[in-house]
């Protein structure tokens, strides 16, 4: 392609010109990287409120660790997904010199799967963080509020699970030749 | 985050209606102590052999100051600046207390013990304030030596600039004002402080502006009305003084600004003050009560205070 300078390059050429292995590597990076950002942000939000509310109401400490565990679960989804994707990510048999259709498919599948999981875990982590912070504050005022707000958190953490399910289906067929 | 959770915890530590109900049913001081033992104030009064109102007030103020400083230590900007603004008011009051105390010749240590803890300067600063004279030159020296480093320095600076510019005009009446100079200083400082605080809250916008600006406006109006009321019968009430000196003391924020303040600066007795307030129903009702009832039944300060508390509770 470099020699055909007379022919106009299109975006399609640019995107297809990138090696599928780099797409796959980026996918793995997004899967774990964005998930951890979401989990960390969530734990930061919840932890700050938890510690502050526990100054005046120490009884809430143990129960509200559940919120932190929900946020941590988001990071674990990201790790699991990244490991699954890494298993698909190999250099192939190394026999063919040209990039085949199968390789392109694998590259795109792993990239998209990683992006799906990463972005949905990012959103899920922040969501659970904000809700967990509210849960700690409400629990400090009124003990009966804890269980009710926990339900909101459970709905929030389901979002991450949706992302993982879709990601697994997306990357199921991809494998490098 | 963390400061928000702290504030919520402290808020739920206030005494509730039920607590007050129990307290009113106590017969002896021991009962009062027992009732307070479960609340946040319990730790403060537990070891006191006898419980007087003064001790109660001291302990409650201590608790307030401890909580306030804890919160201030954990606050980020702009919450930190907001809390600092709250302390400036107490700082101004403390400076005034020290200056006034020196005029009456009281002991420095006594005065320092009486200062409000939220507005304390460093120990050395506190001791040097009473050594200055209470006239214009004394204030300039006080500012240059001591107050320029404190947060209330800018307010002094502005006040000194304003009297320096007017000194040629008002030079001959300065002697008349020797006694009232302290009060004028205090009112000018409060005016500058209130305006500063108001514009700060406005610049923060959102809920801060919505809630704080009415409170500060009410405070400014209350100050303006009080200044006018207290000036009847003093040299400040002469027609010449009214325009220049008294008008300068009115803050430029609040419902009464600017039209009401124009009217206020022209009145010289209660009836005319009432007429000037006609356009502002809230102040009109308060002032009517003031005119009609005797001072035993009604105190205008209490009414204003009640209104301010009502605004704070919302």
GROMACS .gro file of C-alpha atoms in nm:
model
  491
    1UNK     CA    1   0.000   0.000   0.000
    2UNK     CA    2   0.287   0.236   0.066
    3UNK     CA    3   0.386   0.214  -0.298
    4UNK     CA    4   0.049   0.298  -0.438
    5UNK     CA    5   0.077   0.668  -0.374
    6UNK     CA    6  -0.133   0.752  -0.678
    7UNK     CA    7  -0.438   0.594  -0.515
    8UNK     CA    8  -0.619   0.805  -0.256
    9UNK     CA    9  -0.612   0.658   0.097
   10UNK     CA   10  -0.936   0.629   0.281
   11UNK     CA   11  -1.012   0.584   0.648
   12UNK     CA   12  -1.091   0.222   0.578
   13UNK     CA   13  -0.736   0.169   0.460
   14UNK     CA   14  -0.598   0.331   0.771
   15UNK     CA   15  -0.806   0.122   1.007
   16UNK     CA   16  -0.743  -0.203   0.826
   17UNK     CA   17  -0.379  -0.119   0.799
   18UNK     CA   18  -0.331  -0.135   1.175
   19UNK     CA   19  -0.218  -0.480   1.279
   20UNK     CA   20  -0.494  -0.685   1.445
   21UNK     CA   21  -0.263  -0.778   1.727
   22UNK     CA   22  -0.240  -0.417   1.837
   23UNK     CA   23  -0.617  -0.390   1.839
   24UNK     CA   24  -0.632  -0.696   2.059
   25UNK     CA   25  -0.367  -0.564   2.295
   26UNK     CA   26  -0.554  -0.236   2.330
   27UNK     CA   27  -0.872  -0.427   2.403
   28UNK     CA   28  -0.709  -0.603   2.694
   29UNK     CA   29  -0.573  -0.273   2.821
   30UNK     CA   30  -0.916  -0.110   2.813
   31UNK     CA   31  -1.077  -0.406   2.984
   32UNK     CA   32  -0.856  -0.392   3.290
   33UNK     CA   33  -0.767  -0.025   3.287
   34UNK     CA   34  -1.113   0.128   3.268
   35UNK     CA   35  -1.256  -0.127   3.513
   36UNK     CA   36  -0.995  -0.037   3.771
   37UNK     CA   37  -1.059   0.336   3.721
   38UNK     CA   38  -1.428   0.280   3.786
   39UNK     CA   39  -1.368   0.064   4.091
   40UNK     CA   40  -1.113   0.303   4.239
   41UNK     CA   41  -1.333   0.606   4.190
   42UNK     CA   42  -1.624   0.425   4.350
   43UNK     CA   43  -1.424   0.311   4.649
   44UNK     CA   44  -1.288   0.662   4.695
   45UNK     CA   45  -1.636   0.812   4.698
   46UNK     CA   46  -1.783   0.552   4.932
   47UNK     CA   47  -1.483   0.528   5.160
   48UNK     CA   48  -1.466   0.902   5.227
   49UNK     CA   49  -1.832   0.920   5.326
   50UNK     CA   50  -1.808   0.602   5.529
   51UNK     CA   51  -1.514   0.727   5.733
   52UNK     CA   52  -1.676   1.065   5.788
   53UNK     CA   53  -2.009   0.926   5.898
   54UNK     CA   54  -1.840   0.673   6.126
   55UNK     CA   55  -1.693   0.958   6.333
   56UNK     CA   56  -2.030   1.025   6.491
   57UNK     CA   57  -2.196   0.688   6.432
   58UNK     CA   58  -1.938   0.408   6.470
   59UNK     CA   59  -2.197   0.134   6.444
   60UNK     CA   60  -2.218   0.167   6.066
   61UNK     CA   61  -1.861   0.059   6.001
   62UNK     CA   62  -1.902  -0.316   5.944
   63UNK     CA   63  -2.229  -0.315   5.759
   64UNK     CA   64  -2.128  -0.054   5.506
   65UNK     CA   65  -1.824  -0.247   5.394
   66UNK     CA   66  -2.069  -0.423   5.164
   67UNK     CA   67  -2.073  -0.112   4.947
   68UNK     CA   68  -1.696  -0.128   4.919
   69UNK     CA   69  -1.718  -0.495   4.824
   70UNK     CA   70  -1.963  -0.414   4.544
   71UNK     CA   71  -1.717  -0.164   4.403
   72UNK     CA   72  -1.434  -0.414   4.431
   73UNK     CA   73  -1.640  -0.669   4.239
   74UNK     CA   74  -1.633  -0.433   3.944
   75UNK     CA   75  -1.256  -0.451   3.933
   76UNK     CA   76  -1.271  -0.829   3.958
   77UNK     CA   77  -1.499  -0.846   3.654
   78UNK     CA   78  -1.237  -0.648   3.467
   79UNK     CA   79  -0.957  -0.882   3.572
   80UNK     CA   80  -1.150  -1.193   3.474
   81UNK     CA   81  -1.237  -1.049   3.136
   82UNK     CA   82  -0.880  -0.940   3.076
   83UNK     CA   83  -0.752  -1.290   3.149
   84UNK     CA   84  -1.006  -1.447   2.915
   85UNK     CA   85  -0.906  -1.208   2.641
   86UNK     CA   86  -0.538  -1.266   2.702
   87UNK     CA   87  -0.584  -1.634   2.642
   88UNK     CA   88  -0.714  -1.557   2.296
   89UNK     CA   89  -0.437  -1.314   2.230
   90UNK     CA   90  -0.146  -1.513   2.087
   91UNK     CA   91   0.075  -1.470   1.789
   92UNK     CA   92  -0.106  -1.743   1.599
   93UNK     CA   93   0.080  -2.018   1.422
   94UNK     CA   94   0.317  -1.768   1.272
   95UNK     CA   95   0.298  -1.953   0.942
   96UNK     CA   96   0.128  -1.704   0.712
   97UNK     CA   97   0.303  -1.382   0.623
   98UNK     CA   98  -0.011  -1.190   0.537
   99UNK     CA   99  -0.292  -1.092   0.768
  100UNK     CA  100  -0.597  -1.303   0.710
  101UNK     CA  101  -0.964  -1.229   0.751
  102UNK     CA  102  -0.970  -1.446   1.061
  103UNK     CA  103  -0.698  -1.238   1.220
  104UNK     CA  104  -0.884  -0.915   1.150
  105UNK     CA  105  -1.196  -1.058   1.304
  106UNK     CA  106  -1.011  -1.171   1.613
  107UNK     CA  107  -0.844  -0.837   1.656
  108UNK     CA  108  -1.167  -0.642   1.629
  109UNK     CA  109  -1.358  -0.885   1.849
  110UNK     CA  110  -1.109  -0.866   2.133
  111UNK     CA  111  -1.084  -0.486   2.103
  112UNK     CA  112  -1.458  -0.436   2.114
  113UNK     CA  113  -1.503  -0.682   2.394
  114UNK     CA  114  -1.243  -0.508   2.602
  115UNK     CA  115  -1.400  -0.169   2.535
  116UNK     CA  116  -1.747  -0.298   2.626
  117UNK     CA  117  -1.637  -0.441   2.956
  118UNK     CA  118  -1.416  -0.147   3.041
  119UNK     CA  119  -1.670   0.127   2.979
  120UNK     CA  120  -1.958  -0.051   3.146
  121UNK     CA  121  -1.747  -0.126   3.452
  122UNK     CA  122  -1.633   0.236   3.465
  123UNK     CA  123  -1.993   0.354   3.479
  124UNK     CA  124  -2.093   0.080   3.721
  125UNK     CA  125  -1.808   0.157   3.959
  126UNK     CA  126  -1.894   0.526   3.980
  127UNK     CA  127  -2.262   0.446   4.020
  128UNK     CA  128  -2.208   0.205   4.306
  129UNK     CA  129  -1.967   0.454   4.462
  130UNK     CA  130  -2.215   0.739   4.471
  131UNK     CA  131  -2.495   0.514   4.593
  132UNK     CA  132  -2.272   0.358   4.857
  133UNK     CA  133  -2.177   0.702   4.985
  134UNK     CA  134  -2.545   0.791   5.019
  135UNK     CA  135  -2.607   0.458   5.190
  136UNK     CA  136  -2.342   0.527   5.456
  137UNK     CA  137  -2.482   0.874   5.526
  138UNK     CA  138  -2.841   0.750   5.548
  139UNK     CA  139  -2.743   0.459   5.770
  140UNK     CA  140  -2.569   0.699   6.010
  141UNK     CA  141  -2.892   0.897   6.051
  142UNK     CA  142  -3.143   0.613   6.053
  143UNK     CA  143  -3.053   0.245   6.081
  144UNK     CA  144  -3.353   0.115   5.893
  145UNK     CA  145  -3.245   0.290   5.574
  146UNK     CA  146  -2.950   0.061   5.510
  147UNK     CA  147  -3.131  -0.238   5.359
  148UNK     CA  148  -3.350  -0.024   5.137
  149UNK     CA  149  -3.061   0.164   4.983
  150UNK     CA  150  -2.868  -0.160   4.942
  151UNK     CA  151  -3.133  -0.261   4.688
  152UNK     CA  152  -3.044   0.043   4.480
  153UNK     CA  153  -2.681  -0.059   4.494
  154UNK     CA  154  -2.760  -0.412   4.379
  155UNK     CA  155  -2.935  -0.271   4.074
  156UNK     CA  156  -2.633  -0.057   4.011
  157UNK     CA  157  -2.387  -0.341   4.026
  158UNK     CA  158  -2.594  -0.542   3.780
  159UNK     CA  159  -2.479  -0.297   3.513
  160UNK     CA  160  -2.125  -0.429   3.531
  161UNK     CA  161  -2.250  -0.781   3.499
  162UNK     CA  162  -2.437  -0.694   3.177
  163UNK     CA  163  -2.114  -0.562   3.031
  164UNK     CA  164  -1.925  -0.879   3.117
  165UNK     CA  165  -2.190  -1.104   2.964
  166UNK     CA  166  -2.195  -0.912   2.637
  167UNK     CA  167  -1.819  -0.898   2.632
  168UNK     CA  168  -1.784  -1.272   2.665
  169UNK     CA  169  -2.025  -1.335   2.380
  170UNK     CA  170  -1.847  -1.079   2.163
  171UNK     CA  171  -1.506  -1.233   2.198
  172UNK     CA  172  -1.621  -1.594   2.191
  173UNK     CA  173  -1.541  -1.663   1.828
  174UNK     CA  174  -1.225  -1.467   1.789
  175UNK     CA  175  -0.897  -1.652   1.770
  176UNK     CA  176  -0.580  -1.571   1.587
  177UNK     CA  177  -0.475  -1.809   1.305
  178UNK     CA  178  -1.735   1.316   5.091
  179UNK     CA  179  -1.573   1.336   5.428
  180UNK     CA  180  -1.669   1.689   5.540
  181UNK     CA  181  -2.026   1.633   5.432
  182UNK     CA  182  -2.052   1.319   5.642
  183UNK     CA  183  -1.893   1.503   5.939
  184UNK     CA  184  -2.144   1.786   5.914
  185UNK     CA  185  -2.433   1.542   5.899
  186UNK     CA  186  -2.305   1.371   6.210
  187UNK     CA  187  -2.270   1.700   6.395
  188UNK     CA  188  -2.613   1.812   6.280
  189UNK     CA  189  -2.774   1.502   6.423
  190UNK     CA  190  -2.605   1.581   6.753
  191UNK     CA  191  -2.819   1.890   6.811
  192UNK     CA  192  -3.063   1.874   7.098
  193UNK     CA  193  -3.407   1.788   6.970
  194UNK     CA  194  -3.750   1.904   7.085
  195UNK     CA  195  -3.778   1.588   7.291
  196UNK     CA  196  -3.452   1.663   7.472
  197UNK     CA  197  -3.572   2.011   7.556
  198UNK     CA  198  -3.901   1.868   7.676
  199UNK     CA  199  -3.719   1.639   7.915
  200UNK     CA  200  -3.501   1.923   8.034
  201UNK     CA  201  -3.800   2.140   8.117
  202UNK     CA  202  -3.936   1.859   8.334
  203UNK     CA  203  -3.627   1.839   8.551
  204UNK     CA  204  -3.647   1.943   8.911
  205UNK     CA  205  -3.286   1.954   9.020
  206UNK     CA  206  -2.950   2.014   8.860
  207UNK     CA  207  -2.874   1.643   8.894
  208UNK     CA  208  -3.169   1.563   8.671
  209UNK     CA  209  -3.045   1.810   8.414
  210UNK     CA  210  -2.705   1.647   8.416
  211UNK     CA  211  -2.858   1.304   8.380
  212UNK     CA  212  -3.067   1.414   8.085
  213UNK     CA  213  -2.772   1.572   7.915
  214UNK     CA  214  -2.555   1.266   7.973
  215UNK     CA  215  -2.690   1.081   7.670
  216UNK     CA  216  -2.653   1.371   7.433
  217UNK     CA  217  -2.331   1.497   7.280
  218UNK     CA  218  -2.304   1.752   7.560
  219UNK     CA  219  -2.281   1.480   7.822
  220UNK     CA  220  -1.905   1.450   7.811
  221UNK     CA  221  -1.865   1.819   7.884
  222UNK     CA  222  -2.083   1.839   8.193
  223UNK     CA  223  -2.013   1.500   8.342
  224UNK     CA  224  -1.733   1.602   8.576
  225UNK     CA  225  -1.874   1.931   8.695
  226UNK     CA  226  -1.965   1.929   9.063
  227UNK     CA  227  -2.221   2.205   9.016
  228UNK     CA  228  -2.384   2.312   8.695
  229UNK     CA  229  -2.441   2.683   8.645
  230UNK     CA  230  -2.565   2.849   8.325
  231UNK     CA  231  -2.223   3.005   8.280
  232UNK     CA  232  -2.049   2.668   8.290
  233UNK     CA  233  -2.307   2.523   8.055
  234UNK     CA  234  -2.249   2.803   7.811
  235UNK     CA  235  -1.873   2.763   7.832
  236UNK     CA  236  -1.892   2.390   7.769
  237UNK     CA  237  -2.130   2.432   7.478
  238UNK     CA  238  -1.906   2.696   7.323
  239UNK     CA  239  -1.605   2.468   7.371
  240UNK     CA  240  -1.783   2.189   7.191
  241UNK     CA  241  -1.878   2.423   6.910
  242UNK     CA  242  -1.521   2.546   6.873
  243UNK     CA  243  -1.375   2.194   6.879
  244UNK     CA  244  -1.617   2.070   6.615
  245UNK     CA  245  -1.568   2.383   6.403
  246UNK     CA  246  -1.189   2.350   6.409
  247UNK     CA  247  -1.207   1.980   6.328
  248UNK     CA  248  -1.424   2.052   6.028
  249UNK     CA  249  -1.206   2.343   5.923
  250UNK     CA  250  -0.897   2.123   5.936
  251UNK     CA  251  -1.058   1.876   5.697
  252UNK     CA  252  -1.211   2.130   5.462
  253UNK     CA  253  -1.087   2.200   5.110
  254UNK     CA  254  -1.137   2.524   4.921
  255UNK     CA  255  -1.387   2.681   4.890
  256UNK     CA  256  -1.538   2.537   5.208
  257UNK     CA  257  -1.226   2.647   5.396
  258UNK     CA  258  -1.263   3.005   5.282
  259UNK     CA  259  -1.632   3.000   5.373
  260UNK     CA  260  -1.555   2.883   5.725
  261UNK     CA  261  -1.282   3.146   5.756
  262UNK     CA  262  -1.539   3.411   5.670
  263UNK     CA  263  -1.747   3.293   5.961
  264UNK     CA  264  -1.455   3.345   6.196
  265UNK     CA  265  -1.385   3.699   6.069
  266UNK     CA  266  -1.701   3.820   6.237
  267UNK     CA  267  -1.576   3.695   6.572
  268UNK     CA  268  -1.232   3.840   6.506
  269UNK     CA  269  -1.380   4.185   6.446
  270UNK     CA  270  -1.580   4.156   6.767
  271UNK     CA  271  -1.272   4.051   6.961
  272UNK     CA  272  -1.067   4.343   6.830
  273UNK     CA  273  -1.347   4.580   6.927
  274UNK     CA  274  -1.370   4.423   7.271
  275UNK     CA  275  -0.999   4.471   7.328
  276UNK     CA  276  -1.005   4.831   7.210
  277UNK     CA  277  -1.312   4.918   7.411
  278UNK     CA  278  -1.169   4.747   7.715
  279UNK     CA  279  -0.856   4.956   7.705
  280UNK     CA  280  -1.059   5.277   7.698
  281UNK     CA  281  -1.231   5.170   8.019
  282UNK     CA  282  -0.895   5.064   8.156
  283UNK     CA  283  -0.952   4.693   8.217
  284UNK     CA  284  -0.689   4.427   8.260
  285UNK     CA  285  -0.559   4.270   7.942
  286UNK     CA  286  -0.586   3.915   8.076
  287UNK     CA  287  -0.949   3.962   8.169
  288UNK     CA  288  -1.026   4.090   7.825
  289UNK     CA  289  -0.852   3.800   7.654
  290UNK     CA  290  -1.048   3.555   7.865
  291UNK     CA  291  -1.366   3.717   7.742
  292UNK     CA  292  -1.283   3.698   7.374
  293UNK     CA  293  -1.480   3.457   7.163
  294UNK     CA  294  -1.268   3.149   7.092
  295UNK     CA  295  -1.360   3.131   6.725
  296UNK     CA  296  -1.199   3.466   6.660
  297UNK     CA  297  -0.872   3.431   6.842
  298UNK     CA  298  -0.548   3.562   6.705
  299UNK     CA  299  -0.207   3.454   6.826
  300UNK     CA  300  -0.138   3.526   7.192
  301UNK     CA  301   0.119   3.797   7.113
  302UNK     CA  302  -0.118   3.974   6.877
  303UNK     CA  303  -0.391   3.974   7.137
  304UNK     CA  304  -0.164   4.133   7.396
  305UNK     CA  305  -0.045   4.417   7.177
  306UNK     CA  306  -0.388   4.530   7.058
  307UNK     CA  307  -0.485   4.702   7.386
  308UNK     CA  308  -0.167   4.907   7.386
  309UNK     CA  309  -0.283   5.131   7.103
  310UNK     CA  310  -0.473   5.458   7.143
  311UNK     CA  311  -0.833   5.485   7.042
  312UNK     CA  312  -0.814   5.767   6.791
  313UNK     CA  313  -0.751   5.794   6.420
  314UNK     CA  314  -0.374   5.797   6.447
  315UNK     CA  315  -0.385   5.511   6.693
  316UNK     CA  316  -0.589   5.303   6.454
  317UNK     CA  317  -0.346   5.363   6.170
  318UNK     CA  318  -0.061   5.247   6.391
  319UNK     CA  319  -0.262   4.949   6.512
  320UNK     CA  320  -0.321   4.851   6.154
  321UNK     CA  321   0.037   4.885   6.039
  322UNK     CA  322   0.187   4.700   6.330
  323UNK     CA  323  -0.061   4.427   6.411
  324UNK     CA  324  -0.366   4.389   6.198
  325UNK     CA  325  -0.211   4.393   5.853
  326UNK     CA  326  -0.111   4.030   5.901
  327UNK     CA  327  -0.449   3.915   6.018
  328UNK     CA  328  -0.734   3.821   5.786
  329UNK     CA  329  -0.935   4.126   5.893
  330UNK     CA  330  -0.653   4.352   5.775
  331UNK     CA  331  -0.815   4.438   5.440
  332UNK     CA  332  -1.127   4.567   5.614
  333UNK     CA  333  -0.918   4.798   5.831
  334UNK     CA  334  -0.730   4.909   5.523
  335UNK     CA  335  -1.050   5.008   5.347
  336UNK     CA  336  -1.180   5.186   5.655
  337UNK     CA  337  -0.859   5.383   5.699
  338UNK     CA  338  -0.862   5.479   5.332
  339UNK     CA  339  -1.215   5.609   5.364
  340UNK     CA  340  -1.145   5.822   5.671
  341UNK     CA  341  -0.817   5.947   5.527
  342UNK     CA  342  -0.998   6.080   5.223
  343UNK     CA  343  -1.261   6.250   5.435
  344UNK     CA  344  -1.028   6.396   5.697
  345UNK     CA  345  -1.013   6.742   5.544
  346UNK     CA  346  -1.391   6.774   5.544
  347UNK     CA  347  -1.468   6.619   5.880
  348UNK     CA  348  -1.156   6.736   6.064
  349UNK     CA  349  -1.336   6.991   6.276
  350UNK     CA  350  -1.605   6.750   6.394
  351UNK     CA  351  -1.358   6.477   6.474
  352UNK     CA  352  -1.333   6.590   6.834
  353UNK     CA  353  -1.708   6.552   6.873
  354UNK     CA  354  -1.688   6.197   6.762
  355UNK     CA  355  -1.416   6.086   6.998
  356UNK     CA  356  -1.656   5.876   7.206
  357UNK     CA  357  -1.846   5.727   6.916
  358UNK     CA  358  -1.539   5.651   6.714
  359UNK     CA  359  -1.518   5.293   6.835
  360UNK     CA  360  -1.878   5.222   6.743
  361UNK     CA  361  -1.831   5.376   6.401
  362UNK     CA  362  -1.519   5.167   6.351
  363UNK     CA  363  -1.709   4.854   6.443
  364UNK     CA  364  -2.002   4.932   6.216
  365UNK     CA  365  -1.774   5.018   5.926
  366UNK     CA  366  -1.581   4.695   5.967
  367UNK     CA  367  -1.901   4.492   5.988
  368UNK     CA  368  -2.033   4.662   5.676
  369UNK     CA  369  -1.717   4.581   5.480
  370UNK     CA  370  -1.713   4.227   5.612
  371UNK     CA  371  -2.079   4.165   5.523
  372UNK     CA  372  -2.032   4.298   5.172
  373UNK     CA  373  -1.723   4.083   5.121
  374UNK     CA  374  -1.899   3.773   5.246
  375UNK     CA  375  -2.203   3.846   5.032
  376UNK     CA  376  -2.003   3.878   4.713
  377UNK     CA  377  -1.805   3.567   4.795
  378UNK     CA  378  -2.123   3.362   4.839
  379UNK     CA  379  -2.264   3.508   4.520
  380UNK     CA  380  -1.954   3.412   4.329
  381UNK     CA  381  -1.984   3.054   4.452
  382UNK     CA  382  -2.333   3.044   4.307
  383UNK     CA  383  -2.578   2.756   4.329
  384UNK     CA  384  -2.720   2.659   4.665
  385UNK     CA  385  -2.465   2.858   4.862
  386UNK     CA  386  -2.581   3.182   4.704
  387UNK     CA  387  -2.949   3.086   4.736
  388UNK     CA  388  -2.928   3.022   5.106
  389UNK     CA  389  -2.656   3.257   5.230
  390UNK     CA  390  -2.748   3.573   5.043
  391UNK     CA  391  -3.091   3.617   5.207
  392UNK     CA  392  -2.936   3.555   5.549
  393UNK     CA  393  -2.663   3.814   5.488
  394UNK     CA  394  -2.914   4.061   5.345
  395UNK     CA  395  -3.131   4.026   5.654
  396UNK     CA  396  -2.824   4.084   5.871
  397UNK     CA  397  -2.729   4.393   5.670
  398UNK     CA  398  -3.079   4.538   5.696
  399UNK     CA  399  -3.087   4.470   6.066
  400UNK     CA  400  -2.756   4.652   6.107
  401UNK     CA  401  -2.880   4.949   5.907
  402UNK     CA  402  -3.197   4.981   6.111
  403UNK     CA  403  -3.007   4.940   6.437
  404UNK     CA  404  -2.753   5.204   6.341
  405UNK     CA  405  -3.034   5.444   6.260
  406UNK     CA  406  -3.222   5.369   6.580
  407UNK     CA  407  -2.916   5.397   6.801
  408UNK     CA  408  -2.809   5.721   6.643
  409UNK     CA  409  -3.118   5.913   6.755
  410UNK     CA  410  -3.005   6.144   7.031
  411UNK     CA  411  -2.634   6.123   6.957
  412UNK     CA  412  -2.417   6.365   6.758
  413UNK     CA  413  -2.455   6.134   6.465
  414UNK     CA  414  -2.812   6.249   6.422
  415UNK     CA  415  -2.733   6.606   6.312
  416UNK     CA  416  -2.836   6.680   5.955
  417UNK     CA  417  -2.476   6.746   5.854
  418UNK     CA  418  -2.350   6.425   6.004
  419UNK     CA  419  -2.632   6.216   5.870
  420UNK     CA  420  -2.544   6.244   5.508
  421UNK     CA  421  -2.172   6.187   5.536
  422UNK     CA  422  -2.103   5.972   5.837
  423UNK     CA  423  -2.418   5.775   5.900
  424UNK     CA  424  -2.479   5.695   5.538
  425UNK     CA  425  -2.131   5.551   5.509
  426UNK     CA  426  -2.216   5.297   5.773
  427UNK     CA  427  -2.501   5.138   5.582
  428UNK     CA  428  -2.397   4.819   5.398
  429UNK     CA  429  -2.454   4.815   5.026
  430UNK     CA  430  -2.633   4.480   5.024
  431UNK     CA  431  -2.977   4.377   5.139
  432UNK     CA  432  -3.338   4.457   5.067
  433UNK     CA  433  -3.306   4.813   5.190
  434UNK     CA  434  -3.034   4.895   4.938
  435UNK     CA  435  -3.042   5.144   4.767
  436UNK     CA  436  -3.384   5.306   4.792
  437UNK     CA  437  -3.457   5.224   5.155
  438UNK     CA  438  -3.118   5.344   5.272
  439UNK     CA  439  -3.176   5.677   5.098
  440UNK     CA  440  -3.493   5.718   5.302
  441UNK     CA  441  -3.327   5.596   5.621
  442UNK     CA  442  -3.045   5.845   5.595
  443UNK     CA  443  -3.294   6.131   5.613
  444UNK     CA  444  -3.490   6.031   5.925
  445UNK     CA  445  -3.422   6.163   6.269
  446UNK     CA  446  -3.683   6.006   6.494
  447UNK     CA  447  -3.889   5.691   6.542
  448UNK     CA  448  -4.201   5.800   6.358
  449UNK     CA  449  -4.013   5.905   6.049
  450UNK     CA  450  -3.820   5.577   6.062
  451UNK     CA  451  -4.149   5.390   6.066
  452UNK     CA  452  -4.270   5.590   5.767
  453UNK     CA  453  -3.950   5.516   5.578
  454UNK     CA  454  -3.993   5.143   5.635
  455UNK     CA  455  -4.346   5.145   5.495
  456UNK     CA  456  -4.236   4.995   5.168
  457UNK     CA  457  -4.085   4.688   5.335
  458UNK     CA  458  -4.364   4.489   5.499
  459UNK     CA  459  -4.147   4.259   5.708
  460UNK     CA  460  -3.954   4.539   5.873
  461UNK     CA  461  -4.271   4.746   5.900
  462UNK     CA  462  -4.442   4.481   6.115
  463UNK     CA  463  -4.140   4.445   6.338
  464UNK     CA  464  -4.108   4.819   6.375
  465UNK     CA  465  -4.478   4.867   6.447
  466UNK     CA  466  -4.451   4.625   6.734
  467UNK     CA  467  -4.148   4.819   6.856
  468UNK     CA  468  -4.336   5.148   6.850
  469UNK     CA  469  -4.649   5.020   7.014
  470UNK     CA  470  -4.525   4.792   7.287
  471UNK     CA  471  -4.309   4.892   7.578
  472UNK     CA  472  -3.946   4.777   7.596
  473UNK     CA  473  -4.033   4.520   7.863
  474UNK     CA  474  -4.258   4.319   7.638
  475UNK     CA  475  -4.065   4.345   7.320
  476UNK     CA  476  -3.707   4.383   7.216
  477UNK     CA  477  -3.632   4.469   6.858
  478UNK     CA  478  -3.308   4.274   6.876
  479UNK     CA  479  -3.497   3.959   6.974
  480UNK     CA  480  -3.732   3.997   6.680
  481UNK     CA  481  -3.449   4.036   6.434
  482UNK     CA  482  -3.266   3.743   6.590
  483UNK     CA  483  -3.575   3.529   6.564
  484UNK     CA  484  -3.611   3.614   6.197
  485UNK     CA  485  -3.247   3.533   6.131
  486UNK     CA  486  -3.274   3.196   6.306
  487UNK     CA  487  -3.582   3.120   6.102
  488UNK     CA  488  -3.386   3.188   5.783
  489UNK     CA  489  -3.099   2.971   5.903
  490UNK     CA  490  -3.328   2.681   5.976
  491UNK     CA  491  -3.469   2.657   5.628
   0.00000   0.00000   0.00000
